[in-house]
Every structure is written in structure tokens, then in C-alpha cells.
Short mmCIF file of C-alpha atoms in Angstrom, two decimals:
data_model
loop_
_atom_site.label_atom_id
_atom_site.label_comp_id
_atom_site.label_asym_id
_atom_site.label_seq_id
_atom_site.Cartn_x
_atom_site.Cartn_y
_atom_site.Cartn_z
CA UNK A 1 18.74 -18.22 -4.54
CA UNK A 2 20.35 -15.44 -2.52
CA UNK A 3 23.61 -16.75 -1.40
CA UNK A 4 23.10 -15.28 2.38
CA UNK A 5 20.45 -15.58 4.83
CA UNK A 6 20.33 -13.06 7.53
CA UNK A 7 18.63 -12.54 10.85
CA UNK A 8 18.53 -9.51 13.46
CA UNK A 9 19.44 -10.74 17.17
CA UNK A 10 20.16 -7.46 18.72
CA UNK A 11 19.30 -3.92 16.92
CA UNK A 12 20.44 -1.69 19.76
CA UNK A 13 24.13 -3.54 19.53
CA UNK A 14 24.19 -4.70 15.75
CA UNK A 15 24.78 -7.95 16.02
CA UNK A 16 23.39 -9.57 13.00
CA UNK A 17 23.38 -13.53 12.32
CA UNK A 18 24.59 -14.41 8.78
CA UNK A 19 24.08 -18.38 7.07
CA UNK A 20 26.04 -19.12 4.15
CA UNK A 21 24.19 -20.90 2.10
CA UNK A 22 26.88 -21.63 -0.66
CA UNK A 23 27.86 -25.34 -0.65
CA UNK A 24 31.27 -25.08 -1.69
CA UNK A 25 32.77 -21.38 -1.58
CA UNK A 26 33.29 -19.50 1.53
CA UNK A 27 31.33 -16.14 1.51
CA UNK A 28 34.45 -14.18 1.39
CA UNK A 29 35.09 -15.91 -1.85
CA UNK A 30 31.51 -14.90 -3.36
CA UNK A 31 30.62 -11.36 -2.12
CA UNK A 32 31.34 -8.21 -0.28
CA UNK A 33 28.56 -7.59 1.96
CA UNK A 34 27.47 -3.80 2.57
CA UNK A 35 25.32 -2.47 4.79
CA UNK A 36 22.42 0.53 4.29
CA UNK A 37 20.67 2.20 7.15
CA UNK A 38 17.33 4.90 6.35
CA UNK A 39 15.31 6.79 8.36
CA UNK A 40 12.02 7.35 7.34
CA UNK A 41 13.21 5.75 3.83
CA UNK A 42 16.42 7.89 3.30
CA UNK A 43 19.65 6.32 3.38
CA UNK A 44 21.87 7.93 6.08
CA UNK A 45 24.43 5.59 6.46
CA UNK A 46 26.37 3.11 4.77
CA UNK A 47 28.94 0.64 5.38
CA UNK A 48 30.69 -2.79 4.66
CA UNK A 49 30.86 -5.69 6.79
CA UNK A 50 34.21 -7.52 6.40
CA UNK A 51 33.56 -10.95 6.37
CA UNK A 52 36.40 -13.98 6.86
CA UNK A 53 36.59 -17.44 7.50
CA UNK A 54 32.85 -18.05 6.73
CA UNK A 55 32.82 -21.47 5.54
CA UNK A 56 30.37 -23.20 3.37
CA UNK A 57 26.60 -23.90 5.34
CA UNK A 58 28.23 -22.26 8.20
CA UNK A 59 26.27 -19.33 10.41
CA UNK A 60 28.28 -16.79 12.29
CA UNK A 61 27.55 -13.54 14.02
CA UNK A 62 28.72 -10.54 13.19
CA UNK A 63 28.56 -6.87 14.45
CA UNK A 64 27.78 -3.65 12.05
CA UNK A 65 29.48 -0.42 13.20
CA UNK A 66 26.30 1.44 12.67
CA UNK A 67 24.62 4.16 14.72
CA UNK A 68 21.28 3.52 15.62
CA UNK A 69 19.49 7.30 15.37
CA UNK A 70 17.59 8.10 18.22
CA UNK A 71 14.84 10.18 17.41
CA UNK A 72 14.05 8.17 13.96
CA UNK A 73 10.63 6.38 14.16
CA UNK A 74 10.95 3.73 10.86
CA UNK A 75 14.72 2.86 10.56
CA UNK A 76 15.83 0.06 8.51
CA UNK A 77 18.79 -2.14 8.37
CA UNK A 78 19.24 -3.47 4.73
CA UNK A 79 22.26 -5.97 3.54
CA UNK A 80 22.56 -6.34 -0.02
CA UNK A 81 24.74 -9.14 -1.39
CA UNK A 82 27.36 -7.58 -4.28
CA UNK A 83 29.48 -10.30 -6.10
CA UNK A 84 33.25 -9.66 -5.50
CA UNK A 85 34.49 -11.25 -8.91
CA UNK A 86 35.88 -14.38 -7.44
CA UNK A 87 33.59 -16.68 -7.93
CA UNK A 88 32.44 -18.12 -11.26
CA UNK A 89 29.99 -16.95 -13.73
CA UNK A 90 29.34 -13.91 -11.34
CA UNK A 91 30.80 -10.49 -12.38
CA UNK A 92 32.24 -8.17 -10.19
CA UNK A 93 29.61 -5.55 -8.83
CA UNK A 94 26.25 -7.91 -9.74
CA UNK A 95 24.07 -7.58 -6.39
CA UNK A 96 23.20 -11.63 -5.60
CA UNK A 97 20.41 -10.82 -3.18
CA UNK A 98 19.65 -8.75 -0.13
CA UNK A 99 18.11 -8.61 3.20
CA UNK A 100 15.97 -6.26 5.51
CA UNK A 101 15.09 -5.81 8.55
CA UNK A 102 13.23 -2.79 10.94
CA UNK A 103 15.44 -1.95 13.58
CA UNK A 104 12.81 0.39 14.62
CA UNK A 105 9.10 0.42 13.25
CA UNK A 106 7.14 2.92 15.61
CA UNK A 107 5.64 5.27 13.06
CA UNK A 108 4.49 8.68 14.03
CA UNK A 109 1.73 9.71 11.68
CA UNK A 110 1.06 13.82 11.06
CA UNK A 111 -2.19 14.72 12.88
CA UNK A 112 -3.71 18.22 12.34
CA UNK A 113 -4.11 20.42 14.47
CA UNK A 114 -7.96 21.96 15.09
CA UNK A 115 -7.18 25.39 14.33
CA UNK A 116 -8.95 27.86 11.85
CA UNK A 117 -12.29 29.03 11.20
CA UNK A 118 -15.17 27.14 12.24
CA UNK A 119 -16.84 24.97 9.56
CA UNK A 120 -20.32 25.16 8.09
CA UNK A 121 -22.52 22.84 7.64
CA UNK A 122 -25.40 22.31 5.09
CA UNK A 123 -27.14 20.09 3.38
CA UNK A 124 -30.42 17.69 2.77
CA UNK A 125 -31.65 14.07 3.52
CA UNK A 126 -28.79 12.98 0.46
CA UNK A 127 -25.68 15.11 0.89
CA UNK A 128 -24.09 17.09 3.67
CA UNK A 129 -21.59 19.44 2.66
CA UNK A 130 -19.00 20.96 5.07
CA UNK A 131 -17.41 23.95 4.41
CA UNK A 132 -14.39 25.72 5.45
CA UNK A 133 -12.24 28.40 4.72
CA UNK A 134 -10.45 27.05 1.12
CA UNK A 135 -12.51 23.93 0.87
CA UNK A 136 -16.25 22.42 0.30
CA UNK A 137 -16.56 18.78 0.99
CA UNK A 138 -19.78 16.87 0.07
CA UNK A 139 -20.79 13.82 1.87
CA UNK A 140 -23.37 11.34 0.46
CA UNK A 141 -25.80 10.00 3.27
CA UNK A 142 -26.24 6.88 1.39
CA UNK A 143 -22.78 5.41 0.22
CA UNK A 144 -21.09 6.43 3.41
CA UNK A 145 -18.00 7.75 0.92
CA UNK A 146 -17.60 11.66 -0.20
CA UNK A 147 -18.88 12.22 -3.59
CA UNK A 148 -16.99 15.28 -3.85
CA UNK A 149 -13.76 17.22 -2.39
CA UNK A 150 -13.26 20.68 -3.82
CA UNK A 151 -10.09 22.25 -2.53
CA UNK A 152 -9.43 25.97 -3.54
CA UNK A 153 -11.61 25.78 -6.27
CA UNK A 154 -10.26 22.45 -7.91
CA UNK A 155 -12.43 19.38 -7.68
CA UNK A 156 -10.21 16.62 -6.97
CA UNK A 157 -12.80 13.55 -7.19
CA UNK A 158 -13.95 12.93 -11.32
CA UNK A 159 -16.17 10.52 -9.76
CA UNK A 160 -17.69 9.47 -6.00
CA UNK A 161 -15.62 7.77 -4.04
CA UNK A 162 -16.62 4.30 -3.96
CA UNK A 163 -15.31 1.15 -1.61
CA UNK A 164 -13.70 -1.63 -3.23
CA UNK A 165 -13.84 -5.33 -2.77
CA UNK A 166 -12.98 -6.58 -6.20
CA UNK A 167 -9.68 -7.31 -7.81
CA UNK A 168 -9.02 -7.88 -11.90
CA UNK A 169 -8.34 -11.21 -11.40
CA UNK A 170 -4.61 -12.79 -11.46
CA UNK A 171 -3.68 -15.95 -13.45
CA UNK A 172 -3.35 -17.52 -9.69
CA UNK A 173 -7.19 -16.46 -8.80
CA UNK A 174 -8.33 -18.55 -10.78
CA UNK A 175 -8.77 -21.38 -8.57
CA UNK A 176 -11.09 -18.61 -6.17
CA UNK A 177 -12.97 -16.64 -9.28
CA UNK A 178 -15.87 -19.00 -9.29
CA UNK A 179 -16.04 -18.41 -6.13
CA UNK A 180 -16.37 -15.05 -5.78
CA UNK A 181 -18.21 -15.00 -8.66
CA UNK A 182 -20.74 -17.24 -6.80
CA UNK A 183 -20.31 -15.04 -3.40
CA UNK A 184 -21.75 -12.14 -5.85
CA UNK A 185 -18.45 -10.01 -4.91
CA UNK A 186 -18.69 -8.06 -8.41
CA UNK A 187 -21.72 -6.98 -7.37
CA UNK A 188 -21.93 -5.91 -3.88
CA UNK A 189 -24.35 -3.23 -2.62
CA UNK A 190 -24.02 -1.14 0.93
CA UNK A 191 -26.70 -0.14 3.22
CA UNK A 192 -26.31 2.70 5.66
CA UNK A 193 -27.89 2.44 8.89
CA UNK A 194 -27.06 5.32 10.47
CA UNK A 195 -25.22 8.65 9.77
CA UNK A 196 -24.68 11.09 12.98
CA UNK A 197 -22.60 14.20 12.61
CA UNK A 198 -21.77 16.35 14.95
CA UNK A 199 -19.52 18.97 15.29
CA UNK A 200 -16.64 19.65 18.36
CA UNK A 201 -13.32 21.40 18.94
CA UNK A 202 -14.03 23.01 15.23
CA UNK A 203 -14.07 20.06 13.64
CA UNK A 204 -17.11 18.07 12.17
CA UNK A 205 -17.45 14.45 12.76
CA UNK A 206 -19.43 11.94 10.86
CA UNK A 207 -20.10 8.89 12.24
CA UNK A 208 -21.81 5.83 9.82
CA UNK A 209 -22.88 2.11 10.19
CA UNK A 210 -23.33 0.43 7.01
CA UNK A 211 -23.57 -3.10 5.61
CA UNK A 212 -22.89 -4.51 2.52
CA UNK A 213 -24.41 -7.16 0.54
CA UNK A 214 -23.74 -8.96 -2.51
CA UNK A 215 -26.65 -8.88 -4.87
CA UNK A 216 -29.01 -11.61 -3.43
CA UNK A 217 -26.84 -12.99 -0.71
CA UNK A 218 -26.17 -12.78 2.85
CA UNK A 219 -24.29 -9.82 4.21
CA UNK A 220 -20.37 -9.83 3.80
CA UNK A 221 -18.91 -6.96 5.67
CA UNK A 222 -20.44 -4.64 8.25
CA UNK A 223 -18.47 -1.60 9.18
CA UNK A 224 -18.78 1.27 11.22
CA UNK A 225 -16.00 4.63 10.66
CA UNK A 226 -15.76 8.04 11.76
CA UNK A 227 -14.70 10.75 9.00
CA UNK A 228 -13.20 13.97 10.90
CA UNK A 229 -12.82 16.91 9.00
CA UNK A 230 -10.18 19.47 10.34
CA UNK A 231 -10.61 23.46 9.71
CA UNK A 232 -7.37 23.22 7.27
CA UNK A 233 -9.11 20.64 4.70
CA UNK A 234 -7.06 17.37 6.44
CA UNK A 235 -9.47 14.20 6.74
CA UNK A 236 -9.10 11.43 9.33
CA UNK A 237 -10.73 8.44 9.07
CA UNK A 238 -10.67 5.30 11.18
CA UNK A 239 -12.99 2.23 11.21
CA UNK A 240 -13.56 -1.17 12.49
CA UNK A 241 -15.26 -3.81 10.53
CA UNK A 242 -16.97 -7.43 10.87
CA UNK A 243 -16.51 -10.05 7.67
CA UNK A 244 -18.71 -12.77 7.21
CA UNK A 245 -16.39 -15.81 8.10
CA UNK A 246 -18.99 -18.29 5.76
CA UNK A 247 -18.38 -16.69 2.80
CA UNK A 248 -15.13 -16.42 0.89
CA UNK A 249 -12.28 -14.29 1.33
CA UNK A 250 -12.39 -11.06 0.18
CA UNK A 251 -9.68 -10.09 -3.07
CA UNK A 252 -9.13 -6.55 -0.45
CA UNK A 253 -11.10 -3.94 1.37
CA UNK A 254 -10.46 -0.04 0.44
CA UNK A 255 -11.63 2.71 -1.19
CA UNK A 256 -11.01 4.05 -4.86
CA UNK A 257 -10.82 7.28 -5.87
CA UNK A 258 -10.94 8.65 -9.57
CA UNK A 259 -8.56 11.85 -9.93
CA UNK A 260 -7.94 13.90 -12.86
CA UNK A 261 -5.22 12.49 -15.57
CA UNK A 262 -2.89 15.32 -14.27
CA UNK A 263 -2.15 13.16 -10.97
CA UNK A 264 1.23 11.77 -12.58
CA UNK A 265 4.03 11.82 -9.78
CA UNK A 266 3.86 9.49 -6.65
CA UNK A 267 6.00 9.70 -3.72
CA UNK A 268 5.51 6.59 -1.43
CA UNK A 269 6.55 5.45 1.78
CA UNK A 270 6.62 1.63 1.78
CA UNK A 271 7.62 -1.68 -0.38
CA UNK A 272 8.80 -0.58 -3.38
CA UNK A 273 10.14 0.41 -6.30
CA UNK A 274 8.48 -3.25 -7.96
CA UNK A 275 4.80 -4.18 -6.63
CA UNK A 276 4.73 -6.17 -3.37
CA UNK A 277 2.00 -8.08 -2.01
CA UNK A 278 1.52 -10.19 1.35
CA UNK A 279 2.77 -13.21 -0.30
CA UNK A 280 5.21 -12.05 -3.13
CA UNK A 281 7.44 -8.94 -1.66
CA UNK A 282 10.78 -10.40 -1.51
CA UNK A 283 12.09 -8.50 -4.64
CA UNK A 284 11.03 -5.19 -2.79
CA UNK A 285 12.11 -3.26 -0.14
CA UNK A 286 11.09 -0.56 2.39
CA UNK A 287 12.23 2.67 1.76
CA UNK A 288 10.59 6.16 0.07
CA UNK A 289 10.51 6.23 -3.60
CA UNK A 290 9.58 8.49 -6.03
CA UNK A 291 7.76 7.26 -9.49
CA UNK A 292 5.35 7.97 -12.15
CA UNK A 293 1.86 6.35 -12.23
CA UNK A 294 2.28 5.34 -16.22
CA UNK A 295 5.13 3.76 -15.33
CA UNK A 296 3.99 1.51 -12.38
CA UNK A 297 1.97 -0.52 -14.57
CA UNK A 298 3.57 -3.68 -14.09
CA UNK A 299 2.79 -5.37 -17.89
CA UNK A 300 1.33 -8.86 -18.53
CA UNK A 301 0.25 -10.60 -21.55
CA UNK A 302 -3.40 -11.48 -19.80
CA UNK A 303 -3.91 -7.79 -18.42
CA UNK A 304 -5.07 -8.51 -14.34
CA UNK A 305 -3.87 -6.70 -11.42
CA UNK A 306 -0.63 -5.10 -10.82
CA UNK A 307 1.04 -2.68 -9.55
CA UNK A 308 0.01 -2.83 -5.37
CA UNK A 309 2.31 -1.90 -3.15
CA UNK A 310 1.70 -3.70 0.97
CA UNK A 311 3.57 -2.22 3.90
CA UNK A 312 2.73 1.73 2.66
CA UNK A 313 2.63 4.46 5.74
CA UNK A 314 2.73 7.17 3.18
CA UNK A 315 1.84 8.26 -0.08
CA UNK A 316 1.12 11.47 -2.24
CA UNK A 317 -0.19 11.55 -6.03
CA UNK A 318 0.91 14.96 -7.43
CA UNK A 319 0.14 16.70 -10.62
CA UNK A 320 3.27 18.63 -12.28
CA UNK A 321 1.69 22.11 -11.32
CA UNK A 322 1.88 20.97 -7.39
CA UNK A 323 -1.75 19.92 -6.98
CA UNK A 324 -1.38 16.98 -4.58
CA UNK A 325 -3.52 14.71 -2.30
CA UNK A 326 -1.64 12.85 0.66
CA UNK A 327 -2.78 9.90 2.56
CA UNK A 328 -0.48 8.54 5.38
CA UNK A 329 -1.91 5.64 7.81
CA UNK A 330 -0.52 4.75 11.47
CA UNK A 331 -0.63 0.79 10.42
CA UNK A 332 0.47 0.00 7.04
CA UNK A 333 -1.70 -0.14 4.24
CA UNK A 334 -2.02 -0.80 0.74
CA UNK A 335 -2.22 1.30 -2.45
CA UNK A 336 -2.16 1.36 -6.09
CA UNK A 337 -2.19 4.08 -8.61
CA UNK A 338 -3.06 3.34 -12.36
CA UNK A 339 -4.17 5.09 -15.63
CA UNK A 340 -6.16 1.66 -16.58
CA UNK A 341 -9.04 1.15 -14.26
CA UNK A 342 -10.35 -2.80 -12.83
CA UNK A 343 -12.46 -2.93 -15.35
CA UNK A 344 -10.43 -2.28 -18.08
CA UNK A 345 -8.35 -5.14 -16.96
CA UNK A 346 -10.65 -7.61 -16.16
CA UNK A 347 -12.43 -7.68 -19.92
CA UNK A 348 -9.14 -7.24 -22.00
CA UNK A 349 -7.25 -10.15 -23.09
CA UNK A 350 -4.18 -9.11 -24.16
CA UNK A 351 -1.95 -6.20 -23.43
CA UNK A 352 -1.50 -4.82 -26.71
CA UNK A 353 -5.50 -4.20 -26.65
CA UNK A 354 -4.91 -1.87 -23.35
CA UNK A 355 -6.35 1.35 -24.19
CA UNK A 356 -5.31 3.80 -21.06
CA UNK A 357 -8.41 5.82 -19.61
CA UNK A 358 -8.84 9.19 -18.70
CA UNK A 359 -7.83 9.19 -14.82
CA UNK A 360 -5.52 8.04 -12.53
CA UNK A 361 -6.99 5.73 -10.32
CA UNK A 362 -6.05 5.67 -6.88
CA UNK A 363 -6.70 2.78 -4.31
CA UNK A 364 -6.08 2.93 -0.81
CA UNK A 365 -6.62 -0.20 0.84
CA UNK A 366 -6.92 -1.63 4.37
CA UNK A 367 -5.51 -4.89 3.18
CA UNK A 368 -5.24 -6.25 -0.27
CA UNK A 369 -4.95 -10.45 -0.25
CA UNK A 370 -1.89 -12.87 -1.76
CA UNK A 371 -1.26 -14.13 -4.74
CA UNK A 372 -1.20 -17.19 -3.86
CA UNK A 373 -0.37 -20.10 -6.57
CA UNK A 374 -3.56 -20.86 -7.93
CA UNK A 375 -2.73 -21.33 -11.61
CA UNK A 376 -0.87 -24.70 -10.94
CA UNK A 377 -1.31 -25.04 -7.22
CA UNK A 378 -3.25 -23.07 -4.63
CA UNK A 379 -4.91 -20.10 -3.19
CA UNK A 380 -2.77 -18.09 -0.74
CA UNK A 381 -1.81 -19.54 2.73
CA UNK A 382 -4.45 -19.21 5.43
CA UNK A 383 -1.89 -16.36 7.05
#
């Protein structure tokens, strides 16, 4: 119901393509249009675009006086739609919509350096622990996941990391929980194949191949990733996976970690400050916010998920004493932070009978699916 549609033809020039999609009031008449640009999610410049003669349905281009920074790897060109006080039943200053658009989306993620002592490695048939100078890192053989990262002498994990398939369903899953219900998604079990570690240019590098299987079904995902830990403590992962196309879509693909109460602030890098999803982002925007996890619980009557955010380069979960773990990806990803875990969610049924738990959970995922429309219509569009 914005009043404005707008569309990027040139980012190097600023030329910018603006519909009006008000039937009977030119656009002067409804709004004053101003103009943000960030870098890296900071506002560094702002403007307004004078706008006359723009009749009703009509398109027209337009050029912003902006400079685009050079060196800037994410910068953002974002409109936003601010009722003038002309037109009817609109105050003055009410913000009617907005729109966004990358100008530049290259993103340059931090990559540590391989300096420091060398590591040491131990461990048995289960576990292999690495250890470096402020850090001991233990890696379990058979999930393929760290079960424990102790960084000058704080254990950050409360539990093994685990992956994550599973969602507390939505209202609009409902039309695919039988499914994966069916699909035994609840229940899937991995199988490691192979682990091979090895150690070069001082850092250690475990390689695994693992496949997972729903209790009693066919295998749904088979993966193979490469966990590099650096001298300073830094961990790099990448990975490349196989789904199985016969069975049903997956709900999302990540890992959850279960961190200590104390993990309060977030700083993020991505679609914010509401929850955005593939399918239901429009409300959000990209930029770098700064929140609390208790209040990024988005509240429903029916408790089910909340609170994801899509299009995420960056994000840090920070206790108030400075205690803070980082992760930043090179293609955008998805995470959530939350003091109430799946679980909780998925057996309550109403919000007043949400009791909060005793962590923060945090879940960094490769992709996490739509909403889709499923309580009245359907599941989410093939894309």
C-alpha cells in the first residue's frame, strides 16, 4: 500500500525510476521523498529528492545528488516515503512506505591471519581437542559439530553444538507438518563417514563426510565441510551439501548453539530491526542494528517461530561484561537468537504459558525456508 514504487536503473549516476501509484493525487501532493545512503549499515548521507509534476499512475526518472563511496563494499540506497500533510487522513511526518536497493553488494568478510603459536593436538577415537595459546576446542568424531569451545577459561557452549533441520512450526506450516512429520524430520540422525585432520601453515584442518537420516527413512542430506582453526581462536568453516530432491523440503539447514543466559546484546549486519524471512521481508531493511535477545521475540498467541533474520553477513551475541562470539559469512545467511528454545515453542499453546529457559539460543543458518500461506492458502513459492 506504499504510495511509490521504485527501481534502480543506474547506481554509478543515480538515476532512480519512481511510479506513482496514487490514483488521484500527484506525489508532490502526498509526500516528500528523502533519500538514505549506508555503508556497511551506517547512514552517511542523506538527502531529499524534490519531486514535481508527477501525476497520478505516472513513472518518471529522477536523479539523487548522492556520492557513491568508493572503497565501501555493502552500500545501500534507501527511499522512505514521509507524508507532507497535504493529503487527507495522512499527518504530516507519518513515513507511507519505503524502498531499498544495493548499489553495491560485494562483501569483504575478515579472514585471520595464521599467525601465533602452533596448535596441539590430542585426543581419542571420540574427541579431538586442539589447543592453542588462550583456547581448547573439542571436536566430537561422531556428530561432526564441536561439543565444546573454551576461550580463556570460559566455556562458551552449555551444550554440543548440534545441526538443525527443524522449525517450531508456523500457523502457515501447517499445510507441510504432516509432511515432515511423515519425512521423520524431528527425528533425524547423522552418520560420519570420514573425519581427516591435518594440520598446515599453523592451522589445523578437519575435514568430515557425514549423512543424515531420518529415523527409518532414506537419507536426506549428505554434506561434506572443512572446520579450520586459526592460532588466535577464529574458526572457518565452509561446506557443500546434497538434499534428497524425493523427500520434502527442509524447514532450514544450520547449526544451533546453546550459550550461557549472559549472551544478551546482538549487533547484526542484515534485515532488520523486525524478523525477515525469504518470503515476508518487506517491513525490514538492510542496515546494522543493535538489539537485545529478550526483546527479539516476536510474540504470538500460538507460540511458533519468530524472530529470523535472512540476508545477515554479520552478527555478534555479547554478554554485558564484553564476552562475545562473532560469526560473519561471505554469502548471506540466516540467524536467530532466543531465550525460548524450538522445543519450548513447539509444545506450548499459548503465550502466556511461555516460561523463558536458561540460555540464549543461537542459530546460524545456511538458509531458513518461507512462510509461505499455508493456513488459508499454500506452502511457499517453489523460488
Amino acid at each position: 500500500i506504499r504510495p511509490v514504487r521504485a527501481a534502480l536503473l543506474d547506481a554509478e549516476k543515480g538515476i532512480i525510476s519512481l511510479r506513482n501509484c496514487l490514483d488521484f493525487t500527484a506525489l508532490e501532493d502526498a509526500v516528500t521523498i528523502k533519500y538514505e545512503i549506508s555503508c556497511e549499515g551506517i547512514v552517511v548521507e542523506e538527502g531529499e529528492l524534490p519531486v514535481v509534476h508527477h501525476l497520478p499512475g505516472e513513472t518518471k526518472e529522477y536523479q539523487l545528488p548522492y556520492h557513491l563511496p568508493l572503497e565501501a563494499s555493502l552500500v545501500c540506497l534507501r527511499l522512505r516515503y514521509i507524508a507532507n500533510g497535504k493529503m487527507h487522513m495522512r499527518e504530516k511526518g507519518e513515513e507511507m512506505g519505503f524502498d531499498q536497493m544495493f548499489l553495491r553488494e560485494n562483501y569483504q568478510m575478515y579472514r585471520p591471519v595464521p599467525e601465533g603459536k602452533a596448535l596441539h593436538l590430542e585426543g581419542d577415537d571420540r574427541h579431538l581437542q586442539i589447543c592453542g595459546e588462550n583456547f581448547v576446542y573439542r571436536f566430537d568424531r561422531f556428530t561432526g559439530l564441536f561439543s565444546s569451545l573454551r576461550y580463556d577459561g570460559t566455556e562458551y557452549l552449555q551444550k554440543p553444538m548440534e545441526y538443525n533441520f527443524t522449525r517450531a512450526e508456523t500457523d502457515n506450516d501447517m499445510c507441510m507438518k504432516t509432511a515432515w512429520e511423515n519425512a521423520g524430520y524431528h527425528h533425524i540422525r547423522n552418520k560420519v563417514h570420514t573425519v581427516n585432520v591435518r594440520q598446515e601453515n599453523g592451522c589445523c584442518c578437519i575435514e568430515v563426510h557425514q549423512v543424515f537420516y531420518p529415523l527409518h527413512r532414506e537419507k536426506c542430506l549428505e554434506v561434506t565441510s572443512e572446520w579450520k582453526i586459526y592460532p588466535d581462536g577464529c574458526i572457518e568453516v565452509s561446506a557443500e551439501g546434497l538434499r534428497n530432491t524425493r523427500m520434502p523440503w527442509l524447514p532450514r539447514m544450520g547449526v544451533q548453539m546453546i550459550l550461557d543466559r549472559a549472551f544478551e546484546k546482538v549487533e547484526y549486519l542484515g534485515k532488520g530491526p523486525s524478523d525477515a524471512y525469504p518470503d515476508k521481508q518487506h517491513a525490514s531493511w538492510f542496515g546494522r542494528f543493535w538489539d537485545r535477545v529478550s526483546a527479539m521475540h516476536e510474540d504470538h498467541i500460538k507460540p511458533q517461530e519468530n524472530g529470523s533474520h535472512c540476508h545477515t553477513y554479520e552478527v555478534k551475541v555479547e554478554t554485558e561484561s564484553g564476552r562475545y562470539l562473532q560469526v560473519s559469512a561471505e554469502k548471506p545467511i540466516s540467524f536467530q537468537v532466543s531465550h525460548y528454545t524450538q522445543e519450548q515453542l513447539r509444545s506450548t499453546k499459548h503465550n502466556f504459558e511461555l516460561e523463558e529457559s536458561l540460555y540464549t539460543i543461537f542459530c546460524v543458518d545456511y538458509k531458513m525456508s518461507g512462510i509461505g500461506s499455508g493456513s488459508c492458502g499454500y506452502a511457499p513459492a517453489e523460488k
